[in-house]
Amino acid sequence: MITNRHILIVDDNESIHQDIEAILASPSDATDVQLAEMESELFGDTEVIRNSEPIQYEIDHAYQGEEGFEKVKKAEEDGHPYSLIYMDVRMPPGIDGIQAIQKIWGKYPHVEVVISTAYSDYSWDQIIRRLGTSDKLLFMKKPFDATALKQAALTLTTKWQLQQEANQYTEKLEYEVAKRTRQLENFMADYKKMKEKAEKASEAKSSFLAEMSHEIRTPMNGLLGMNELLLDTDLSEEQREYTEMAKVSAETLLKIINDILDFSKIEAGKMELEAVPFNLSDIVKTLSHLIEKSNTGKEIIFSSNTDKKIPATLIGDPVRIRQILLNYGTNALKFTEEGRISFNVELLAEDSHTVELKFSVSDTGMGISADDKYKLFEKFSQVNTFTSRNYGGSGLGLSICKQLTQLMGGEVGVESEVDKGSTFWFTAILKKVESNGHPVDVNNDKKEAPQPSSPATGKILIAEDDMGNQVLFKNILEKENYIVDVADNGLTVIEAIEHTPYRLILMDLQMPKVDGLQATAAIRKKEKNTGKSIPIIALTGSMIKDYKSLGFDDYVLKPMKKNHLLQIIRKWMDKESVQSSQPQ
Ligand code: ADP
């Protein structure tokens, strides 16, 4: 430690300067060494203990209080401050020692001061009252005791030095903390910017996907629908085979597109589940039949069982439950050559408002090894390239099932043994229908069942800009004896209904000039004056939850199933004829 022993003596008496200088310059005697040893014990091993040579003090002199202050100021400015001041009290005619200390401490509060006086001009109490209690202040009466003076110089200059070091260390720490805080603030600002950028990108991705969803589903609708029409015509065996193959490819493509869209929606946190009443055992039965129907030539027995204790009607999202069961079911069929595939729903727990159910699909297929099981529900995971090459699929199905299940407050899992079979399961918490609630309109799958075609009456207007879809809708509806007009944009629709009393409009949402949403809004506005309300069915590539508030009576999701479309048309045509036959 290099100690600063820069001392200032402020006294109007020259002989005091000489006395102090002489005492501080005198070699250490036994007492000094003893005291130095004691100090060393207190403050650590300093150079003093090993050195009985006089300590080198650098001493300056001032004879008036003002002069003392100026010297302190200059030394500070020069970067070589005083660590200790010996200050006389009486120094006429200028400011006295106490005033000088006040002035010095006002600017330089760290300097150590020894007040040295022969007279008690001020009592200690008065001094404290004027200067405040301070650990930087010592009082010594003249004439001085040489050892006490020397030891005071040694201790106070060392104390000053230690204080400076502590201050520097604190400053350094404060600087480091401020630097780190600034870094952290910059980091937080960058992070915020990046987060906002990522959120914007994710929003852009979602709206891009919603647009693409429509763009892709529209031609897919044409492709699948035309294919269906083609299969209804007289085809040679070879032509039928190719058309069937085209159908399978189109359906596979559609499944992949749907998976990617669902996956992106979940990733963007945009997947919302419905809460509507539905009949659970109908869903399970229909699904089992659907899978059974798509089985071509494998020796498999299908069965389904829903625990009798489960209430017939529940509230939840039947579309998503069906989607998970369909994914499990098609996988079971894909990976099973013979044996059994069964669908089961079991009641796990129940309270007055909810039920917890376990859905499972078991097969006697190829099974999955313990090593592969853990990665099954991860994104883009197929057990091996052999399965993807031979069975197709995006590897997204099970990961979507897992995320949908989590949205329903449940979990997924699998038990499997190679060559024995697998049981894929998921749990879900569903609401019960309150017994005192309103009558429940159970949305069961019978809707999808083909219905005999009824003699159609009334004209339908198809608003659709895609030529392929125009031909498709026209064909389907004309086969059912409906009379059909086509408009390829919203403006034409608005004009057409002025002249022709259509019974129903099928309205595509995205059309040039005036789109389906704008056209529907304009029609509903006009109807406010006439009191009429024409059924408008939206044709959309993605689900629209708030279709009613947008002025639509119903919607059909593209690519649509022919029977579903016809069933919706019939429903609204019937409703309209009942209403119009009622007395006004
Ligand atoms: P993909 O959409 O490609 O079918 P899934 O996520 O549905 O993807 O399934 C991922 C993989 O899990 C499949 O490729 C297959 O390897 C394995 N797998 C799923 N279900 C079964 C099952 N019932 N039996 C054997 N393997 C299965």
mmCIF file of C-alpha atoms in Angstrom, residues 26-334:
data_model
loop_
_atom_site.group_PDB
_atom_site.id
_atom_site.type_symbol
_atom_site.label_atom_id
_atom_site.label_comp_id
_atom_site.label_asym_id
_atom_site.label_seq_id
_atom_site.Cartn_x
_atom_site.Cartn_y
_atom_site.Cartn_z
ATOM 1 C CA SER A 26 11.974 12.537 14.588
ATOM 2 C CA PRO A 27 12.934 8.821 14.470
ATOM 3 C CA SER A 28 10.603 6.326 16.092
ATOM 4 C CA ASP A 29 11.329 5.468 19.702
ATOM 5 C CA ALA A 30 10.218 2.303 21.532
ATOM 6 C CA THR A 31 6.757 3.714 22.183
ATOM 7 C CA ASP A 32 6.293 4.566 18.524
ATOM 8 C CA VAL A 33 7.197 1.041 17.485
ATOM 9 C CA GLN A 34 4.857 -0.386 20.089
ATOM 10 C CA LEU A 35 2.030 1.806 18.857
ATOM 11 C CA ALA A 36 2.841 0.984 15.265
ATOM 12 C CA GLU A 37 2.656 -2.703 16.112
ATOM 13 C CA MET A 38 -0.747 -2.181 17.684
ATOM 14 C CA GLU A 39 -1.881 -0.330 14.602
ATOM 15 C CA SER A 40 -0.583 -3.065 12.393
ATOM 16 C CA GLU A 41 -2.616 -5.565 14.374
ATOM 17 C CA LEU A 42 -5.702 -3.433 13.836
ATOM 18 C CA PHE A 43 -5.238 -2.444 10.186
ATOM 19 C CA GLY A 44 -3.118 -5.281 8.857
ATOM 20 C CA ASP A 45 0.559 -5.561 8.044
ATOM 21 C CA THR A 46 1.605 -2.122 6.837
ATOM 22 C CA GLU A 47 5.096 -0.886 5.990
ATOM 23 C CA VAL A 48 5.241 0.830 9.370
ATOM 24 C CA ILE A 49 5.827 -2.241 11.476
ATOM 25 C CA ARG A 50 9.011 -3.295 9.780
ATOM 26 C CA ASN A 51 10.384 0.169 9.586
ATOM 27 C CA SER A 52 11.646 2.050 12.643
ATOM 28 C CA GLU A 53 12.882 4.881 10.359
ATOM 29 C CA PRO A 54 10.879 8.117 10.673
ATOM 30 C CA ILE A 55 7.849 8.135 8.454
ATOM 31 C CA GLN A 56 8.115 10.538 5.550
ATOM 32 C CA TYR A 57 5.425 13.179 5.722
ATOM 33 C CA GLU A 58 5.012 15.766 3.070
ATOM 34 C CA ILE A 59 4.126 18.892 4.986
ATOM 35 C CA ASP A 60 2.700 22.189 3.706
ATOM 36 C CA HIS A 61 2.034 25.349 5.644
ATOM 37 C CA ALA A 62 -0.703 27.971 5.871
ATOM 38 C CA TYR A 63 -1.055 30.790 8.377
ATOM 39 C CA GLN A 64 -4.662 31.888 7.958
ATOM 40 C CA GLY A 65 -7.989 30.024 7.634
ATOM 41 C CA GLU A 66 -8.682 31.355 4.084
ATOM 42 C CA GLU A 67 -5.141 30.524 2.997
ATOM 43 C CA GLY A 68 -5.645 26.998 4.418
ATOM 44 C CA PHE A 69 -8.797 26.588 2.339
ATOM 45 C CA GLU A 70 -7.051 27.802 -0.858
ATOM 46 C CA LYS A 71 -4.192 25.334 -0.275
ATOM 47 C CA VAL A 72 -6.627 22.452 0.190
ATOM 48 C CA LYS A 73 -8.441 23.485 -2.981
ATOM 49 C CA LYS A 74 -5.202 23.696 -5.007
ATOM 50 C CA ALA A 75 -3.936 20.330 -3.713
ATOM 51 C CA GLU A 76 -7.274 18.701 -4.668
ATOM 52 C CA GLU A 77 -7.138 20.279 -8.128
ATOM 53 C CA ASP A 78 -3.564 19.061 -8.590
ATOM 54 C CA GLY A 79 -4.667 15.526 -7.752
ATOM 55 C CA HIS A 80 -2.499 15.382 -4.656
ATOM 56 C CA PRO A 81 -4.941 16.060 -1.817
ATOM 57 C CA TYR A 82 -4.153 16.418 1.904
ATOM 58 C CA SER A 83 -5.024 13.487 4.075
ATOM 59 C CA LEU A 84 -4.670 15.433 7.333
ATOM 60 C CA ILE A 85 -4.870 19.056 8.477
ATOM 61 C CA TYR A 86 -3.586 20.370 11.779
ATOM 62 C CA MET A 87 -5.854 23.364 12.352
ATOM 63 C CA ASP A 88 -5.355 26.122 14.885
ATOM 64 C CA VAL A 89 -8.510 27.794 16.187
ATOM 65 C CA ARG A 90 -7.539 31.417 16.748
ATOM 66 C CA MET A 91 -6.008 33.069 13.697
ATOM 67 C CA PRO A 92 -6.979 36.765 13.689
ATOM 68 C CA PRO A 93 -7.785 38.814 11.699
ATOM 69 C CA GLY A 94 -9.388 36.311 9.162
ATOM 70 C CA ILE A 95 -11.809 33.413 9.673
ATOM 71 C CA ASP A 96 -11.062 31.207 12.646
ATOM 72 C CA GLY A 97 -10.134 27.497 12.507
ATOM 73 C CA ILE A 98 -13.728 26.246 13.013
ATOM 74 C CA GLN A 99 -14.998 28.421 10.140
ATOM 75 C CA ALA A 100 -12.082 27.251 8.003
ATOM 76 C CA ILE A 101 -12.955 23.580 8.710
ATOM 77 C CA GLN A 102 -16.606 24.259 7.831
ATOM 78 C CA LYS A 103 -15.529 25.780 4.539
ATOM 79 C CA ILE A 104 -13.086 22.972 3.723
ATOM 80 C CA TRP A 105 -15.532 20.167 4.593
ATOM 81 C CA GLY A 106 -18.258 21.925 2.614
ATOM 82 C CA LYS A 107 -16.256 21.045 -0.492
ATOM 83 C CA TYR A 108 -13.881 18.280 0.564
ATOM 84 C CA PRO A 109 -15.613 16.242 3.281
ATOM 85 C CA HIS A 110 -13.065 13.414 3.457
ATOM 86 C CA VAL A 111 -10.048 15.196 4.865
ATOM 87 C CA GLU A 112 -9.059 14.302 8.451
ATOM 88 C CA VAL A 113 -8.690 17.257 10.841
ATOM 89 C CA VAL A 114 -6.881 17.681 14.156
ATOM 90 C CA ILE A 115 -7.956 20.833 15.960
ATOM 91 C CA SER A 116 -4.945 22.087 17.908
ATOM 92 C CA THR A 117 -5.330 24.934 20.325
ATOM 93 C CA ALA A 118 -3.969 26.226 23.627
ATOM 94 C CA TYR A 119 -7.150 28.067 24.596
ATOM 95 C CA SER A 120 -10.558 26.789 24.994
ATOM 96 C CA ASP A 121 -12.220 29.418 22.822
ATOM 97 C CA TYR A 122 -14.851 26.810 22.029
ATOM 98 C CA SER A 123 -16.013 23.954 24.210
ATOM 99 C CA TRP A 124 -16.125 20.494 22.565
ATOM 100 C CA ASP A 125 -19.931 20.722 22.610
ATOM 101 C CA GLN A 126 -19.819 24.013 20.748
ATOM 102 C CA ILE A 127 -17.429 22.554 18.177
ATOM 103 C CA ILE A 128 -19.707 19.552 17.634
ATOM 104 C CA ARG A 129 -22.748 21.808 17.335
ATOM 105 C CA ARG A 130 -21.013 23.829 14.612
ATOM 106 C CA LEU A 131 -19.273 21.067 12.737
ATOM 107 C CA GLY A 132 -21.594 18.153 13.451
ATOM 108 C CA THR A 133 -20.560 14.780 14.844
ATOM 109 C CA SER A 134 -17.769 13.504 12.653
ATOM 110 C CA ASP A 135 -15.279 10.640 12.750
ATOM 111 C CA LYS A 136 -12.885 12.889 10.831
ATOM 112 C CA LEU A 137 -12.261 15.165 13.780
ATOM 113 C CA LEU A 138 -9.711 14.985 16.631
ATOM 114 C CA PHE A 139 -8.948 17.505 19.311
ATOM 115 C CA MET A 140 -5.397 18.047 20.711
ATOM 116 C CA LYS A 141 -4.381 20.542 23.313
ATOM 117 C CA LYS A 142 -1.168 22.506 22.982
ATOM 118 C CA PRO A 143 1.557 21.971 24.014
ATOM 119 C CA PHE A 144 1.563 18.638 22.136
ATOM 120 C CA ASP A 145 2.599 15.265 23.466
ATOM 121 C CA ALA A 146 5.096 14.159 20.811
ATOM 122 C CA THR A 147 4.025 10.483 20.719
ATOM 123 C CA ALA A 148 0.325 11.326 20.641
ATOM 124 C CA LEU A 149 0.889 13.777 17.792
ATOM 125 C CA LYS A 150 3.001 11.326 15.812
ATOM 126 C CA GLN A 151 0.552 8.507 16.370
ATOM 127 C CA ALA A 152 -2.377 10.745 15.422
ATOM 128 C CA ALA A 153 -0.583 11.631 12.164
ATOM 129 C CA LEU A 154 0.190 8.016 11.410
ATOM 130 C CA THR A 155 -3.302 6.697 12.238
ATOM 131 C CA LEU A 156 -5.257 9.457 10.568
ATOM 132 C CA THR A 157 -3.250 9.478 7.332
ATOM 133 C CA THR A 158 -3.600 5.686 7.144
ATOM 134 C CA LYS A 159 -7.320 5.920 7.911
ATOM 135 C CA TRP A 160 -7.713 8.557 5.190
ATOM 136 C CA GLN A 161 -5.938 6.296 2.719
ATOM 137 C CA LEU A 162 -8.106 3.316 3.613
ATOM 138 C CA GLN A 163 -11.179 5.477 3.251
ATOM 139 C CA GLN A 164 -10.023 6.602 -0.201
ATOM 140 C CA GLU A 165 -9.493 3.025 -1.253
ATOM 141 C CA ALA A 166 -12.912 2.031 0.045
ATOM 142 C CA ASN A 167 -14.441 4.977 -1.858
ATOM 143 C CA GLN A 168 -12.613 4.042 -5.021
ATOM 144 C CA TYR A 169 -13.720 0.458 -4.640
ATOM 145 C CA THR A 170 -17.333 1.515 -4.098
ATOM 146 C CA GLU A 171 -17.125 3.849 -7.096
ATOM 147 C CA LYS A 172 -15.723 1.024 -9.182
ATOM 148 C CA LEU A 173 -18.505 -1.257 -8.025
ATOM 149 C CA GLU A 174 -21.110 1.408 -8.721
ATOM 150 C CA TYR A 175 -19.593 1.948 -12.145
ATOM 151 C CA GLU A 176 -19.687 -1.797 -12.829
ATOM 152 C CA VAL A 177 -23.275 -2.043 -11.599
ATOM 153 C CA ALA A 178 -24.283 0.967 -13.731
ATOM 154 C CA LYS A 179 -22.468 -0.547 -16.726
ATOM 155 C CA ARG A 180 -24.179 -3.917 -16.233
ATOM 156 C CA THR A 181 -27.528 -2.186 -15.710
ATOM 157 C CA ARG A 182 -27.032 -0.295 -18.977
ATOM 158 C CA GLN A 183 -26.098 -3.525 -20.727
ATOM 159 C CA LEU A 184 -29.168 -5.196 -19.266
ATOM 160 C CA GLU A 185 -31.377 -2.294 -20.315
ATOM 161 C CA ASN A 186 -29.969 -2.434 -23.837
ATOM 162 C CA PHE A 187 -30.459 -6.166 -23.854
ATOM 163 C CA MET A 188 -34.059 -5.757 -22.664
ATOM 164 C CA ALA A 189 -34.703 -3.111 -25.315
ATOM 165 C CA ASP A 190 -33.239 -5.397 -28.012
ATOM 166 C CA TYR A 191 -35.228 -8.301 -26.660
ATOM 167 C CA LYS A 192 -38.430 -6.218 -26.717
ATOM 168 C CA LYS A 193 -37.740 -5.163 -30.290
ATOM 169 C CA MET A 194 -37.018 -8.748 -31.315
ATOM 170 C CA LYS A 195 -40.148 -9.957 -29.522
ATOM 171 C CA GLU A 196 -42.290 -7.342 -31.281
ATOM 172 C CA LYS A 197 -40.675 -8.267 -34.579
ATOM 173 C CA ALA A 198 -41.313 -11.966 -33.951
ATOM 174 C CA GLU A 199 -44.917 -11.270 -32.964
ATOM 175 C CA LYS A 200 -45.443 -9.223 -36.115
ATOM 176 C CA ALA A 201 -43.843 -11.968 -38.185
ATOM 177 C CA SER A 202 -46.044 -14.546 -36.516
ATOM 178 C CA GLU A 203 -49.149 -12.429 -37.175
ATOM 179 C CA ALA A 204 -48.089 -11.998 -40.787
ATOM 180 C CA LYS A 205 -47.530 -15.745 -41.014
ATOM 181 C CA SER A 206 -50.980 -16.457 -39.574
ATOM 182 C CA SER A 207 -52.779 -14.089 -41.911
ATOM 183 C CA PHE A 208 -50.726 -15.393 -44.830
ATOM 184 C CA LEU A 209 -51.749 -18.911 -43.887
ATOM 185 C CA ALA A 210 -55.402 -17.899 -43.566
ATOM 186 C CA GLU A 211 -55.210 -16.388 -47.073
ATOM 187 C CA MET A 212 -53.393 -19.423 -48.392
ATOM 188 C CA SER A 213 -55.912 -21.656 -46.705
ATOM 189 C CA HIS A 214 -58.584 -20.115 -48.878
ATOM 190 C CA GLU A 215 -56.407 -20.043 -51.968
ATOM 191 C CA ILE A 216 -55.449 -23.709 -51.630
ATOM 192 C CA ARG A 217 -58.818 -25.024 -50.549
ATOM 193 C CA THR A 218 -60.637 -23.366 -53.451
ATOM 194 C CA PRO A 219 -58.851 -25.290 -56.229
ATOM 195 C CA MET A 220 -58.801 -28.391 -53.991
ATOM 196 C CA ASN A 221 -62.558 -28.084 -53.794
ATOM 197 C CA GLY A 222 -62.705 -28.058 -57.575
ATOM 198 C CA LEU A 223 -60.328 -30.987 -57.823
ATOM 199 C CA LEU A 224 -62.085 -33.222 -55.304
ATOM 200 C CA GLY A 225 -65.578 -32.240 -56.424
ATOM 201 C CA MET A 226 -64.853 -32.760 -60.123
ATOM 202 C CA ASN A 227 -63.341 -36.086 -59.291
ATOM 203 C CA GLU A 228 -66.471 -37.040 -57.407
ATOM 204 C CA LEU A 229 -68.582 -36.006 -60.402
ATOM 205 C CA LEU A 230 -66.310 -37.977 -62.700
ATOM 206 C CA LEU A 231 -66.732 -41.082 -60.547
ATOM 207 C CA ASP A 232 -70.536 -40.729 -60.957
ATOM 208 C CA THR A 233 -70.229 -41.024 -64.757
ATOM 209 C CA ASP A 234 -69.734 -44.117 -66.962
ATOM 210 C CA LEU A 235 -66.041 -44.881 -66.847
ATOM 211 C CA SER A 236 -63.994 -47.752 -68.197
ATOM 212 C CA GLU A 237 -62.348 -49.910 -65.567
ATOM 213 C CA GLU A 238 -58.976 -48.302 -66.291
ATOM 214 C CA GLN A 239 -60.392 -44.780 -66.124
ATOM 215 C CA ARG A 240 -62.160 -45.555 -62.822
ATOM 216 C CA GLU A 241 -58.930 -46.911 -61.362
ATOM 217 C CA TYR A 242 -57.006 -43.759 -62.319
ATOM 218 C CA THR A 243 -59.789 -41.513 -61.037
ATOM 219 C CA GLU A 244 -59.859 -43.399 -57.714
ATOM 220 C CA MET A 245 -56.084 -42.961 -57.477
ATOM 221 C CA ALA A 246 -56.408 -39.242 -58.186
ATOM 222 C CA LYS A 247 -59.004 -39.053 -55.421
ATOM 223 C CA VAL A 248 -56.706 -40.757 -52.903
ATOM 224 C CA SER A 249 -53.834 -38.424 -53.838
ATOM 225 C CA ALA A 250 -56.039 -35.331 -53.564
ATOM 226 C CA GLU A 251 -57.359 -36.457 -50.177
ATOM 227 C CA THR A 252 -53.828 -37.134 -48.926
ATOM 228 C CA LEU A 253 -52.745 -33.699 -50.092
ATOM 229 C CA LEU A 254 -55.727 -32.152 -48.377
ATOM 230 C CA LYS A 255 -54.870 -33.950 -45.115
ATOM 231 C CA ILE A 256 -51.313 -32.597 -45.243
ATOM 232 C CA ILE A 257 -52.532 -29.055 -45.993
ATOM 233 C CA ASN A 258 -55.017 -29.261 -43.133
ATOM 234 C CA ASP A 259 -52.312 -30.551 -40.767
ATOM 235 C CA ILE A 260 -49.952 -27.716 -41.671
ATOM 236 C CA LEU A 261 -52.687 -25.122 -41.250
ATOM 237 C CA ASP A 262 -53.799 -26.539 -37.890
ATOM 238 C CA PHE A 263 -50.226 -26.746 -36.738
ATOM 239 C CA SER A 264 -49.511 -23.097 -37.648
ATOM 240 C CA LYS A 265 -52.714 -21.973 -35.997
ATOM 241 C CA ILE A 266 -51.786 -23.743 -32.750
ATOM 242 C CA GLU A 267 -48.226 -22.364 -32.926
ATOM 243 C CA ALA A 268 -49.581 -18.832 -33.352
ATOM 244 C CA GLY A 269 -51.919 -19.366 -30.375
ATOM 245 C CA LYS A 270 -54.865 -18.783 -32.688
ATOM 246 C CA MET A 271 -56.582 -22.133 -32.249
ATOM 247 C CA GLU A 272 -59.849 -21.625 -30.396
ATOM 248 C CA LEU A 273 -62.014 -24.510 -29.309
ATOM 249 C CA GLU A 274 -65.782 -24.506 -29.654
ATOM 250 C CA ALA A 275 -68.120 -25.225 -26.744
ATOM 251 C CA VAL A 276 -71.270 -26.673 -28.306
ATOM 252 C CA PRO A 277 -73.550 -29.538 -27.268
ATOM 253 C CA PHE A 278 -72.963 -32.840 -29.065
ATOM 254 C CA ASN A 279 -73.729 -36.518 -28.788
ATOM 255 C CA LEU A 280 -70.563 -38.353 -27.836
ATOM 256 C CA SER A 281 -71.448 -41.953 -28.628
ATOM 257 C CA ASP A 282 -72.723 -40.918 -32.085
ATOM 258 C CA ILE A 283 -69.336 -39.395 -32.842
ATOM 259 C CA VAL A 284 -67.463 -42.501 -31.736
ATOM 260 C CA LYS A 285 -69.752 -44.873 -33.629
ATOM 261 C CA THR A 286 -69.691 -42.828 -36.823
ATOM 262 C CA LEU A 287 -65.961 -42.589 -36.678
ATOM 263 C CA SER A 288 -65.494 -46.282 -36.186
ATOM 264 C CA HIS A 289 -67.771 -46.887 -39.204
ATOM 265 C CA LEU A 290 -65.907 -44.325 -41.278
ATOM 266 C CA ILE A 291 -62.565 -46.060 -40.643
ATOM 267 C CA GLU A 292 -64.178 -49.434 -41.227
ATOM 268 C CA LYS A 293 -65.526 -48.208 -44.563
ATOM 269 C CA SER A 294 -62.110 -47.049 -45.692
ATOM 270 C CA ASN A 295 -60.644 -50.489 -44.973
ATOM 271 C CA THR A 296 -60.032 -52.193 -48.257
ATOM 272 C CA GLY A 297 -59.424 -55.907 -48.025
ATOM 273 C CA LYS A 298 -57.714 -56.285 -44.621
ATOM 274 C CA GLU A 299 -59.137 -58.832 -42.187
ATOM 275 C CA ILE A 300 -59.967 -56.460 -39.378
ATOM 276 C CA ILE A 301 -62.913 -56.412 -36.975
ATOM 277 C CA PHE A 302 -64.000 -52.967 -35.823
ATOM 278 C CA SER A 303 -65.803 -52.159 -32.608
ATOM 279 C CA SER A 304 -66.700 -49.131 -30.525
ATOM 280 C CA ASN A 305 -67.831 -48.738 -26.955
ATOM 281 C CA THR A 306 -68.833 -45.674 -24.939
ATOM 282 C CA ASP A 307 -69.175 -46.111 -21.180
ATOM 283 C CA LYS A 308 -72.895 -46.095 -20.320
ATOM 284 C CA LYS A 309 -72.254 -43.873 -17.305
ATOM 285 C CA ILE A 310 -71.227 -40.973 -19.571
ATOM 286 C CA PRO A 311 -74.062 -38.466 -20.185
ATOM 287 C CA ALA A 312 -75.379 -38.724 -23.755
ATOM 288 C CA THR A 313 -74.952 -35.022 -24.452
ATOM 289 C CA LEU A 314 -71.850 -33.077 -23.531
ATOM 290 C CA ILE A 315 -70.499 -29.635 -24.291
ATOM 291 C CA GLY A 316 -67.150 -29.308 -26.036
ATOM 292 C CA ASP A 317 -65.581 -29.197 -29.486
ATOM 293 C CA PRO A 318 -66.863 -32.239 -31.407
ATOM 294 C CA VAL A 319 -64.868 -31.298 -34.528
ATOM 295 C CA ARG A 320 -61.562 -31.497 -32.669
ATOM 296 C CA ILE A 321 -62.486 -34.675 -30.749
ATOM 297 C CA ARG A 322 -63.400 -36.262 -34.067
ATOM 298 C CA GLN A 323 -60.117 -35.002 -35.556
ATOM 299 C CA ILE A 324 -58.018 -36.708 -32.866
ATOM 300 C CA LEU A 325 -60.012 -39.942 -33.075
ATOM 301 C CA LEU A 326 -59.721 -39.853 -36.863
ATOM 302 C CA ASN A 327 -55.954 -39.408 -36.634
ATOM 303 C CA TYR A 328 -55.606 -42.312 -34.164
ATOM 304 C CA GLY A 329 -58.061 -44.414 -36.195
ATOM 305 C CA THR A 330 -56.425 -43.894 -39.599
ATOM 306 C CA ASN A 331 -53.019 -44.620 -38.085
ATOM 307 C CA ALA A 332 -54.405 -47.815 -36.500
ATOM 308 C CA LEU A 333 -55.733 -48.907 -39.893
ATOM 309 C CA LYS A 334 -52.507 -47.888 -41.656
#
